[in-house]
Short mmCIF file of C-alpha atoms in Angstrom, two decimals:
data_model
loop_
_atom_site.label_atom_id
_atom_site.label_comp_id
_atom_site.label_asym_id
_atom_site.label_seq_id
_atom_site.Cartn_x
_atom_site.Cartn_y
_atom_site.Cartn_z
CA ALA A 2 43.43 -56.88 280.16
CA GLN A 3 43.49 -58.71 276.83
CA SER A 4 42.98 -57.59 273.27
CA VAL A 5 43.40 -58.83 269.74
CA THR A 6 44.30 -57.04 266.60
CA GLN A 7 43.70 -58.53 263.18
CA LEU A 8 45.48 -56.80 260.33
CA GLY A 9 43.56 -56.49 257.25
CA SER A 10 39.69 -56.71 257.40
CA HIS A 11 39.64 -58.09 253.83
CA VAL A 12 42.22 -60.39 252.25
CA SER A 13 42.14 -61.78 248.70
CA VAL A 14 44.09 -64.61 247.41
CA SER A 15 44.20 -66.61 244.23
CA GLU A 16 43.14 -70.28 244.39
CA GLY A 17 46.21 -72.29 245.08
CA ALA A 18 48.08 -69.43 246.63
CA LEU A 19 49.38 -69.00 250.22
CA VAL A 20 46.94 -67.85 252.78
CA LEU A 21 48.35 -65.63 255.60
CA LEU A 22 45.92 -63.93 258.01
CA ARG A 23 47.62 -61.81 260.70
CA CYS A 24 46.74 -61.71 264.47
CA ASN A 25 48.59 -59.96 267.32
CA TYR A 26 47.48 -60.13 270.84
CA SER A 27 47.90 -58.47 274.16
CA SER A 28 47.64 -60.19 277.34
CA SER A 29 49.06 -59.70 280.88
CA VAL A 30 49.48 -63.50 281.48
CA PRO A 31 50.23 -66.34 279.19
CA PRO A 32 47.29 -66.64 276.83
CA TYR A 33 45.18 -69.27 275.15
CA LEU A 34 44.86 -68.26 271.62
CA PHE A 35 42.22 -69.46 269.04
CA TRP A 36 41.26 -69.10 265.44
CA TYR A 37 37.58 -69.48 264.47
CA VAL A 38 35.91 -69.53 261.05
CA GLN A 39 32.41 -68.29 260.11
CA TYR A 40 30.84 -69.36 256.96
CA PRO A 41 28.00 -67.18 255.64
CA ASN A 42 24.86 -67.19 257.84
CA GLN A 43 26.37 -69.59 260.36
CA GLY A 44 27.83 -69.45 263.81
CA LEU A 45 31.51 -69.61 264.48
CA GLN A 46 33.50 -72.98 264.37
CA LEU A 47 36.86 -73.51 266.09
CA LEU A 48 39.68 -73.93 263.57
CA LEU A 49 42.58 -74.42 265.91
CA LYS A 50 43.77 -73.44 269.30
CA TYR A 51 47.02 -72.88 271.19
CA THR A 52 47.25 -73.60 274.88
CA THR A 53 50.79 -74.74 275.91
CA GLY A 54 53.54 -76.77 274.50
CA ALA A 55 54.29 -76.90 270.82
CA THR A 56 54.08 -73.45 269.27
CA LEU A 57 53.07 -74.56 265.85
CA VAL A 58 49.48 -75.76 265.94
CA LYS A 59 47.63 -77.57 263.24
CA GLY A 60 43.96 -77.29 262.66
CA ILE A 61 41.22 -78.48 260.39
CA ASN A 62 41.13 -77.96 256.63
CA GLY A 63 44.86 -77.71 256.32
CA PHE A 64 45.20 -74.53 258.34
CA GLU A 65 48.01 -73.96 260.95
CA ALA A 66 49.16 -71.14 263.14
CA GLU A 67 52.31 -70.44 265.00
CA PHE A 68 52.49 -68.86 268.36
CA LYS A 69 55.43 -66.42 268.73
CA LYS A 70 55.69 -65.01 272.14
CA SER A 71 58.42 -62.44 271.27
CA GLU A 72 56.29 -60.97 268.52
CA THR A 73 52.88 -61.49 270.43
CA SER A 74 51.67 -62.96 267.21
CA PHE A 75 49.53 -65.94 266.21
CA HIS A 76 49.25 -65.76 262.46
CA LEU A 77 47.10 -68.31 260.45
CA THR A 78 48.39 -69.88 257.31
CA LYS A 79 47.51 -72.45 254.71
CA PRO A 80 49.92 -73.30 251.91
CA SER A 81 47.35 -73.52 249.14
CA ALA A 82 43.89 -71.88 249.11
CA HIS A 83 40.69 -73.55 247.99
CA MET A 84 37.61 -71.98 246.97
CA SER A 85 35.88 -73.49 250.06
CA ASP A 86 38.12 -71.42 252.34
CA ALA A 87 36.16 -68.29 251.50
CA ALA A 88 34.80 -67.20 254.91
CA GLU A 89 35.40 -64.80 257.73
CA TYR A 90 38.15 -65.75 260.20
CA PHE A 91 38.45 -64.37 263.73
CA CYS A 92 41.39 -64.62 266.11
CA ALA A 93 40.57 -64.80 269.73
CA VAL A 94 42.43 -64.59 273.17
CA MET A 95 41.78 -65.82 276.59
CA SER A 96 44.04 -65.12 279.43
CA GLY A 97 44.59 -68.34 281.61
CA GLY A 98 41.91 -68.67 284.30
CA TYR A 99 40.01 -65.71 283.00
CA GLN A 100 36.72 -66.86 281.47
CA LYS A 101 36.24 -64.13 279.07
CA VAL A 102 37.19 -64.73 275.37
CA THR A 103 38.02 -61.62 273.40
CA PHE A 104 37.75 -61.64 269.60
CA GLY A 105 39.39 -59.58 266.86
CA ILE A 106 37.29 -57.81 264.28
CA GLY A 107 37.66 -60.48 261.87
CA THR A 108 39.23 -60.97 258.36
CA LYS A 109 37.05 -61.83 255.35
CA LEU A 110 39.02 -64.10 253.09
CA GLN A 111 38.05 -64.09 249.35
CA VAL A 112 39.49 -66.80 247.06
CA ILE A 113 39.60 -65.83 243.48
CA PRO A 114 39.41 -68.49 240.88
CA ASN B 7 23.40 -83.71 269.78
CA ALA B 8 21.88 -80.37 268.98
CA GLY B 9 24.73 -78.31 270.56
CA VAL B 10 23.60 -74.56 271.18
CA THR B 11 20.14 -73.72 270.14
CA GLN B 12 18.98 -70.19 269.80
CA THR B 13 15.55 -68.75 269.35
CA PRO B 14 14.12 -66.89 267.47
CA LYS B 15 16.43 -66.80 264.40
CA PHE B 16 14.94 -63.51 263.06
CA GLN B 17 13.02 -60.70 264.90
CA VAL B 18 11.96 -57.33 263.89
CA LEU B 19 11.09 -54.82 266.77
CA LYS B 20 10.04 -51.28 267.03
CA THR B 21 11.89 -48.94 269.27
CA GLY B 22 10.91 -49.29 272.83
CA GLN B 23 9.47 -52.87 272.52
CA SER B 24 11.03 -55.61 274.72
CA MET B 25 11.95 -59.09 273.90
CA THR B 26 13.87 -62.05 275.16
CA LEU B 27 16.41 -64.17 273.07
CA GLN B 28 16.47 -67.70 274.24
CA CYS B 29 19.54 -70.08 274.42
CA ALA B 30 19.88 -73.60 275.37
CA GLN B 31 22.76 -76.11 275.19
CA ASP B 32 22.78 -79.85 275.76
CA MET B 33 26.55 -80.53 276.25
CA ASN B 34 26.45 -80.17 280.10
CA HIS B 35 28.62 -77.08 279.77
CA ASN B 36 29.13 -74.72 282.71
CA SER B 37 29.72 -71.50 281.00
CA MET B 38 27.60 -69.58 278.66
CA TYR B 39 27.96 -66.41 276.69
CA TRP B 40 26.10 -63.75 274.76
CA TYR B 41 27.94 -61.87 271.93
CA ARG B 42 26.78 -59.46 269.41
CA GLN B 43 28.27 -59.22 265.97
CA ASP B 44 28.33 -55.89 264.05
CA PRO B 45 30.25 -55.21 260.70
CA GLY B 46 33.67 -54.10 261.29
CA MET B 47 33.49 -54.59 265.01
CA GLY B 48 33.89 -58.39 265.36
CA LEU B 49 32.21 -60.17 268.21
CA ARG B 50 31.61 -58.23 271.37
CA LEU B 51 30.80 -59.83 274.71
CA ILE B 52 27.62 -58.58 276.16
CA TYR B 53 27.33 -60.87 279.33
CA TYR B 54 28.60 -64.19 280.40
CA SER B 55 27.84 -66.68 282.98
CA ALA B 56 30.83 -68.75 284.23
CA SER B 57 28.72 -71.17 286.02
CA GLU B 58 25.15 -71.69 287.01
CA GLY B 59 23.92 -68.93 289.44
CA THR B 60 26.54 -66.42 288.33
CA THR B 61 26.50 -63.67 285.63
CA ASP B 62 29.01 -60.98 284.65
CA LYS B 63 29.12 -58.02 282.49
CA GLY B 64 31.11 -58.01 279.37
CA GLU B 65 32.23 -55.20 277.08
CA VAL B 66 28.83 -53.88 275.99
CA PRO B 67 26.12 -54.70 278.72
CA ASN B 68 24.21 -51.45 278.56
CA GLY B 69 20.60 -52.02 277.51
CA TYR B 70 20.59 -55.72 278.22
CA ASN B 71 19.82 -58.13 281.05
CA VAL B 72 20.41 -61.71 281.35
CA SER B 73 19.19 -64.74 283.38
CA ARG B 74 20.89 -68.00 283.89
CA LEU B 75 17.76 -70.10 284.32
CA ASN B 76 19.56 -73.36 285.07
CA LYS B 77 22.69 -75.00 283.67
CA ARG B 78 21.21 -75.41 280.19
CA GLU B 79 19.65 -72.15 279.58
CA PHE B 80 20.94 -68.65 279.27
CA SER B 81 18.52 -65.88 278.22
CA LEU B 82 19.11 -62.22 277.00
CA ARG B 83 16.53 -59.58 277.39
CA LEU B 84 16.15 -56.23 275.73
CA GLU B 85 13.90 -54.12 278.03
CA SER B 86 13.48 -51.13 275.69
CA ALA B 87 14.82 -51.88 272.19
CA ALA B 88 16.83 -49.23 270.46
CA PRO B 89 18.00 -49.02 266.79
CA SER B 90 21.54 -49.25 268.00
CA GLN B 91 20.87 -52.84 269.19
CA THR B 92 20.08 -54.00 265.66
CA SER B 93 22.78 -56.81 265.25
CA VAL B 94 23.32 -60.44 265.01
CA TYR B 95 23.36 -62.05 268.41
CA PHE B 96 25.22 -65.41 269.22
CA CYS B 97 25.05 -67.51 272.12
CA ALA B 98 28.00 -69.82 273.03
CA SER B 99 28.86 -72.28 275.80
CA SER B 100 32.06 -73.92 276.91
CA GLU B 101 33.30 -76.13 279.72
CA ARG B 102 34.81 -74.14 282.51
CA GLY B 103 38.40 -74.14 282.98
CA GLY B 104 41.22 -75.00 280.63
CA ALA B 105 41.24 -73.69 277.16
CA ASN B 106 37.90 -72.03 276.74
CA VAL B 107 36.72 -73.50 273.37
CA LEU B 108 33.46 -72.00 272.61
CA THR B 109 30.51 -73.86 270.80
CA PHE B 110 28.26 -71.26 269.08
CA GLY B 111 24.72 -71.20 268.13
CA ALA B 112 23.54 -70.37 264.57
CA GLY B 113 22.71 -66.69 265.64
CA SER B 114 19.67 -64.46 265.91
CA ARG B 115 19.28 -61.57 263.62
CA LEU B 116 17.49 -58.68 265.30
CA THR B 117 16.37 -55.47 263.54
CA VAL B 118 15.09 -52.53 265.66
CA LEU B 119 13.19 -49.98 263.65
#
């Protein structure tokens, strides 16, 4: 079984401030982990992914995430928020060899000017 | 490349009516998925097809049927629509195996009155 918990369904940050979106996962086998972003009235787009190897993963638009096995976490960060980062962010998990991808409930990021 | 194309984009049904959501991908992907997105619940998997000729239930399959018509197309049918099926539906596809990066369609917004 696999599951994802995203802490905080809504997060507000000031423009230029640090963005931190939290994700914890549960998986019975080593997981693949993903962050997707959804802009209003659009489908989801891949932001970054962790498969194996380096635990710090860099994605598009300056985002990065760190896989911490001991904490079963995969938090998403960006040093300085931009207005264009306002969107909904989804963490997702896939257990290796298991074709289903399970998503968290999403976190809506608001960026305040 | 068009990627993943869903039709229709919007649909309003009356309770008890039937309809089919169509999905086609032009990336030669093996796996295809149908998700529904509801406020506060993230994306939930309805059905998926790991490869042509196979389909499997996801988390919320009740009230839906699917057909993997060929490698490109994966349709979702509501035989007797209910208000609880009011949602935004997303089709996605991926290459089978490895990190299962999903490519999403733009979504289909369905309202059941």
